Coordinates of C-alpha atoms in Angstrom, one line a residue:
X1 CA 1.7 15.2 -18.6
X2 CA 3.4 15.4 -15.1
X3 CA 5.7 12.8 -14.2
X4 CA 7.0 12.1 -11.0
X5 CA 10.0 9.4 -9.7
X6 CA 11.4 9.6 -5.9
X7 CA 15.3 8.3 -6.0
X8 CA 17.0 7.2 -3.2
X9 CA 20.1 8.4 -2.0
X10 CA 22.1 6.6 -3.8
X11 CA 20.3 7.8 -6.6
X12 CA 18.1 4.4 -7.7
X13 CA 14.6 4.9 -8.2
X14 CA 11.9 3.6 -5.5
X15 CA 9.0 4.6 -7.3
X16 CA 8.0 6.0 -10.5
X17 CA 10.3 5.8 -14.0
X18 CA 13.0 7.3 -14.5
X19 CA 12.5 8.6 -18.3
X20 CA 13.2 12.1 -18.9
X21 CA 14.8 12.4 -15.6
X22 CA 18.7 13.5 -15.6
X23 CA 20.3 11.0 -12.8
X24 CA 23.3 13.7 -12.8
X25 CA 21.1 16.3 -11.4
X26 CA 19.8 14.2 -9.0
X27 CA 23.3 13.5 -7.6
X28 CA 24.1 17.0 -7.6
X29 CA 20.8 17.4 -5.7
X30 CA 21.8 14.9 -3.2
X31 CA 25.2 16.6 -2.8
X32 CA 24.3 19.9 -2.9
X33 CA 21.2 20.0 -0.6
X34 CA 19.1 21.9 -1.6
X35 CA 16.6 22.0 -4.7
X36 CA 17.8 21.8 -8.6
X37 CA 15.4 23.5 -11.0
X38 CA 16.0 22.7 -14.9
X39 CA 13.7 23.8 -17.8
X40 CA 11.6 20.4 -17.5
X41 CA 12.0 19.7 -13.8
X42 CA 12.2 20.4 -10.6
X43 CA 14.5 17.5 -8.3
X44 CA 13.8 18.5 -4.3
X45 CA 16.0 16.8 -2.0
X46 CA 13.7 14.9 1.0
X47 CA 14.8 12.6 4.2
X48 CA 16.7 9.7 2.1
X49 CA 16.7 11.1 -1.1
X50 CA 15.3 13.2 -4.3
X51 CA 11.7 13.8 -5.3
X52 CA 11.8 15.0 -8.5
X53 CA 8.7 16.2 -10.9
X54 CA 8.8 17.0 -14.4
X55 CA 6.1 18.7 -17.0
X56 CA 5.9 21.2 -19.7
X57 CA 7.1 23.7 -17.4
X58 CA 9.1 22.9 -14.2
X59 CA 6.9 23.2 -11.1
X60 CA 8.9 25.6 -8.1
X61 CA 10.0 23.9 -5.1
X62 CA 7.7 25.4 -2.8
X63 CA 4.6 24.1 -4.8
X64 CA 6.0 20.2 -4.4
X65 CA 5.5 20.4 -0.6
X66 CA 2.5 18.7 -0.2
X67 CA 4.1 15.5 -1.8
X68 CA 7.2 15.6 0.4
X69 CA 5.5 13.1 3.1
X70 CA 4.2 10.9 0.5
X71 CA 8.1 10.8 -0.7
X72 CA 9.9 10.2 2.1
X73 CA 7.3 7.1 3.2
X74 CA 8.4 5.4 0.3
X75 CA 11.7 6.2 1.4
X76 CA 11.3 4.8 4.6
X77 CA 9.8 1.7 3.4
X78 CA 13.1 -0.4 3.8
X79 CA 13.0 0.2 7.7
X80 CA 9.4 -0.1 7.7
X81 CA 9.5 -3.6 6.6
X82 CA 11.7 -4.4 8.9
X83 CA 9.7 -3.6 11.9
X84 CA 7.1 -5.4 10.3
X85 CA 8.5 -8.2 9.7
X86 CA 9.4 -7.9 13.6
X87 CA 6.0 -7.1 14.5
X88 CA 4.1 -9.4 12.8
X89 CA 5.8 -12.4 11.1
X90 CA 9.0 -13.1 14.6
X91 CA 6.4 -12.3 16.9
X92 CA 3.8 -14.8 14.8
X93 CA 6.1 -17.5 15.0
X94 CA 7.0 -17.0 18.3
X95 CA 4.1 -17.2 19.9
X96 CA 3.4 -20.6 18.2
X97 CA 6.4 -21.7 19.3
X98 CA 5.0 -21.2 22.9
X99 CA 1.7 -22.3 22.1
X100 CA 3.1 -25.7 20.5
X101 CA 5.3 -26.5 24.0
X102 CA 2.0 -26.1 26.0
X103 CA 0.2 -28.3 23.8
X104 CA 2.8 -30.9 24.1
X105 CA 2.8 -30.3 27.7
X106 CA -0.8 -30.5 28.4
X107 CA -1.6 -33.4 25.6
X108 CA -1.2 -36.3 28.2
X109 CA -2.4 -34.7 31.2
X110 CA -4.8 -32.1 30.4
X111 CA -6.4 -33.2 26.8
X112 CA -9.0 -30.3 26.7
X113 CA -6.6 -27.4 27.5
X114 CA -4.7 -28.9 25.0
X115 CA -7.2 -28.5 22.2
X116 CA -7.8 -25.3 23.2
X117 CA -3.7 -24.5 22.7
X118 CA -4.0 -26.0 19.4
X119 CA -6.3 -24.0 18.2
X120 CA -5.1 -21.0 19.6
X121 CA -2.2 -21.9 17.7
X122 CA -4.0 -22.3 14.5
X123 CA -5.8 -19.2 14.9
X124 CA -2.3 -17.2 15.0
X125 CA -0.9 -18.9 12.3
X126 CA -3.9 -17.6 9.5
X127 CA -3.0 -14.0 11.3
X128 CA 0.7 -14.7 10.7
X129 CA -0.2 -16.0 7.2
X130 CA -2.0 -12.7 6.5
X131 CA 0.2 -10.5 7.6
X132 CA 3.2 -12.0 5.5
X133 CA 1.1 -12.6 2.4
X134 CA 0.7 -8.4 2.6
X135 CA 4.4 -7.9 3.1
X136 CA 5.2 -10.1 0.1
X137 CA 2.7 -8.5 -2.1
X138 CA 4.2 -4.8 -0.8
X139 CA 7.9 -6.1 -2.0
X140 CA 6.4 -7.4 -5.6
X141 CA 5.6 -4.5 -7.8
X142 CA 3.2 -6.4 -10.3
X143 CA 2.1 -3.2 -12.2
X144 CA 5.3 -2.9 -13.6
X145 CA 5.7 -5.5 -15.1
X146 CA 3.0 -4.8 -18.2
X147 CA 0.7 -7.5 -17.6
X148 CA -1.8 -4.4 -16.9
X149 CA -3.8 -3.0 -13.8
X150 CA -6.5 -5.7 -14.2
X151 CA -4.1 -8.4 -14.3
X152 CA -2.3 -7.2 -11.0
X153 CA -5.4 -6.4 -8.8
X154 CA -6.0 -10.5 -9.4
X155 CA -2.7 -11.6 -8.9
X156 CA -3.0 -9.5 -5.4
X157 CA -6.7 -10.5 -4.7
X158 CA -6.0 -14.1 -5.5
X159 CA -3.3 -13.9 -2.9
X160 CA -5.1 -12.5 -0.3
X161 CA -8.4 -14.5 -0.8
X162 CA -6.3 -17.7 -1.0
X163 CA -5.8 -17.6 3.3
X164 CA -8.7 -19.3 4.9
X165 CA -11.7 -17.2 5.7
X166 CA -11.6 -15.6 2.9
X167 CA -14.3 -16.7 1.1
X168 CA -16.5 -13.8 1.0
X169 CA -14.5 -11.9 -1.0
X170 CA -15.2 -10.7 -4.5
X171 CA -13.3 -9.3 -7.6
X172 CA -15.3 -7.1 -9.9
X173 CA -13.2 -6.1 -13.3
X174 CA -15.3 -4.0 -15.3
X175 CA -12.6 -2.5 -17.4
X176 CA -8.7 -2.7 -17.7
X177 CA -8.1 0.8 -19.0
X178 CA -5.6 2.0 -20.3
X179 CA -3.5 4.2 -18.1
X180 CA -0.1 5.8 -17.2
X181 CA 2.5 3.7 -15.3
X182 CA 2.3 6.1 -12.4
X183 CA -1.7 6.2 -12.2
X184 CA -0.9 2.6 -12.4
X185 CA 0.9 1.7 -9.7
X186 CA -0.7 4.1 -7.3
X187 CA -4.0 2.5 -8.0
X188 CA -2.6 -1.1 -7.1
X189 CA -0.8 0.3 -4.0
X190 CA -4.1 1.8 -2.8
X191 CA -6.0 -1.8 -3.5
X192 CA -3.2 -3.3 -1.5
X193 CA -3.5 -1.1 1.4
X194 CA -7.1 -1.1 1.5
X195 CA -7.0 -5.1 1.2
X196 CA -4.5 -4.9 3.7
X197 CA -6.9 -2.7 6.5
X198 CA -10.2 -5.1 5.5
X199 CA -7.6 -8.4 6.4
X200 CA -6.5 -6.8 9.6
X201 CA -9.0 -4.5 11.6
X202 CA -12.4 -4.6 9.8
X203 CA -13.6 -8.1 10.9
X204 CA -15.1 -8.4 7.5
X205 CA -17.5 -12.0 6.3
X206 CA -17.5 -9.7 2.8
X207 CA -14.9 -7.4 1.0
X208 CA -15.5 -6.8 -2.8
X209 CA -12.9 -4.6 -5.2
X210 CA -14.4 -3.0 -8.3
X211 CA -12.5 -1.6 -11.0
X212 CA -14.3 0.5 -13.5
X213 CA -13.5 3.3 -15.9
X214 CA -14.4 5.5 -18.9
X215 CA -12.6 7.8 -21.5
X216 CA -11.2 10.0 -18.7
X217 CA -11.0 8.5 -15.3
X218 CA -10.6 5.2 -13.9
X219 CA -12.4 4.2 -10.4
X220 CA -11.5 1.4 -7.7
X221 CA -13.6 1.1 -5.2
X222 CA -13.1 -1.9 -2.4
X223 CA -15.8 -2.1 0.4
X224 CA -16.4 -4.3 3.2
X225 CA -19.2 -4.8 5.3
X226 CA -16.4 -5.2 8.7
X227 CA -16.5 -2.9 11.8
X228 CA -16.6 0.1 9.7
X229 CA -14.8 3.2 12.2
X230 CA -15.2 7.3 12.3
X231 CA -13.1 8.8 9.5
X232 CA -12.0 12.0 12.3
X233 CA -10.9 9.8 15.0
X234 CA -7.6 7.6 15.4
X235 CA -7.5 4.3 14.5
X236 CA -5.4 1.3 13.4
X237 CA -4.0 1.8 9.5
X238 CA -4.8 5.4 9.5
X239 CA -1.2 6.5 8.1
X240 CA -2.1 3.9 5.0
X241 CA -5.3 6.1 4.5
X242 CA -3.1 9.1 4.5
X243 CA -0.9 7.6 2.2
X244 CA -3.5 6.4 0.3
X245 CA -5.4 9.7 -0.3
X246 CA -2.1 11.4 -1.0
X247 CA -1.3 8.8 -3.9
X248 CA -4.4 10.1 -5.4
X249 CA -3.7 14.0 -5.0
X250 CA -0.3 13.3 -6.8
X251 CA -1.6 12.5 -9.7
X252 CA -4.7 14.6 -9.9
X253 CA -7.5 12.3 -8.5
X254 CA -9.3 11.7 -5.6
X255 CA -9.9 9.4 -2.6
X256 CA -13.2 9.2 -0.6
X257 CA -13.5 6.9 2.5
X258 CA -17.3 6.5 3.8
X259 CA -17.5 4.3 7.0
X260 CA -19.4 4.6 10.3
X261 CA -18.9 2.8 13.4
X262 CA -20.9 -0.5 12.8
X263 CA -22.0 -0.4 9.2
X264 CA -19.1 -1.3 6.8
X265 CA -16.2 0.5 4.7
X266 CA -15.9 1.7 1.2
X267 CA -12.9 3.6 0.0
X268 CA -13.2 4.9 -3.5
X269 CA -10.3 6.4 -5.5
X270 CA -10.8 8.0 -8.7
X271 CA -8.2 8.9 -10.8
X272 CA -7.0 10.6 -14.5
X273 CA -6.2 8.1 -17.1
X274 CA -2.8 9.5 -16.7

């Protein structure tokens, strides 16, 4: 079985475990530079740290290049959440703070322009309250802590549903299989990000997540019936479908996204048992 754990550069692991990994070699792969190739593994040094992979054999350097952007996004997550926070939450809370000293300024003599402030404000804040429900849930790694894929996906969903307008939303467990800590957490990062794009751009009234599997592969699917948009063009959240769909190659799997302008989203990752 392939394993694979991304260490930062002072050598702590941001994703992944870090059993059967040798943190020596990944400070000499830090120090020296350049790639470190023992019997089991291969530790490749990216932008802010080491991506290391391990198997019955050691795969070469050159053939853990198509995992490099995946690595160095978890990387960059700490700077990342920053200018979320930033761009979301300060500039959330901010623009109440302006909305709530018009109100007060308007409550006397204008009454109507008032309300219309106040619910402007209200309006923001369920955005705001979105937006920093997502951040939380992208700091809290619940697959790890062995309460199970199943058990995570409702802790998130839960979450999410729990901000008003979310009533439309569905959970559909079918199955908690059994899988690998890494197909694992991919799978719950994936719900979260597709979660995530539903909240924020698809205008949704219904989103449903469905978690299903067999002997050999386990599915999540989570649709919507929002905006829907044209897979080949640019668009809001399109480096989280990137990061999504490489998630899914890592670990053998794949990820389909079927949407149209108009007529709703699905994105359906299907993945090894690990």
């Amino acid at each position: 079985m392939t394993s694979v754990v991304v260490f930062d550069a002072r050598g702590a692991v941001v994703s992944g475990s870090a059993a059967g990994f040798d943190t020596a070699v990944v400070t000499d792969a830090l120090a020296a530079r350049r790639p470190i190739r023992t019997r089991r593994a291969t530790y490749l040094p990216v932008t802010g740290g080491v991506l290391a992979v391990a198997g019955r054999r050691a795969p070469r350097p050159s053939s853990l290049a198509p995992f490099v952007p995946l690595a160095e996004q978890l990387l960059a997550a700490p700077a990342r959440l920053a200018r979320d926070l930033h761009d979301s939450v300060v500039q959330t809370l901010y623009g109440i703070s302006l909305g709530a000293g018009t109100a007060a300024e308007l409550l006397y003599g204008n009454p109507a322009h008032a309300e219309a402030s106040l619910a402007w404000i209200k309006e923001t804040a369920t955005a705001g309250l979105t937006d920093l429900r997502g951040i939380i849930l992208r700091l809290r790694p619940e697959t790890l802590g062995g309460a199970g894929l199943a058990a995570a996906l409702r802790s998130a969903f839960d979450t999410l549903h729990a901000t008003p307008g979310r009533a439309g939303w569905g959970l559909q467990l079918d199955a908690d299989p059994a899988v690998s800590p890494q197909v694992e957490e991919a799978l719950y990062r994936i719900a979260l990000e597709a979660l995530g794009n539903a909240a924020r751009h698809a205008e949704a009234s219904q989103v449903t997540v469905r978690l299903a599997g067999d002997d050999s592969r386990v599915v999540l699917e989570v649709s919507d019936d929002g905006v829907g948009f044209a897979p080949s063009t640019s668009f809001p959240g399109r480096l989280g479908l990137h990061s999504m769909r490489e998630r899914a190659l890592l670990l053998g799997g794949t990820l389909d996204i079927l949407s149209a302008p108009g007529s709703g989203t699905v994105i359906r990752a299907a993945l090894p048992l690990g």
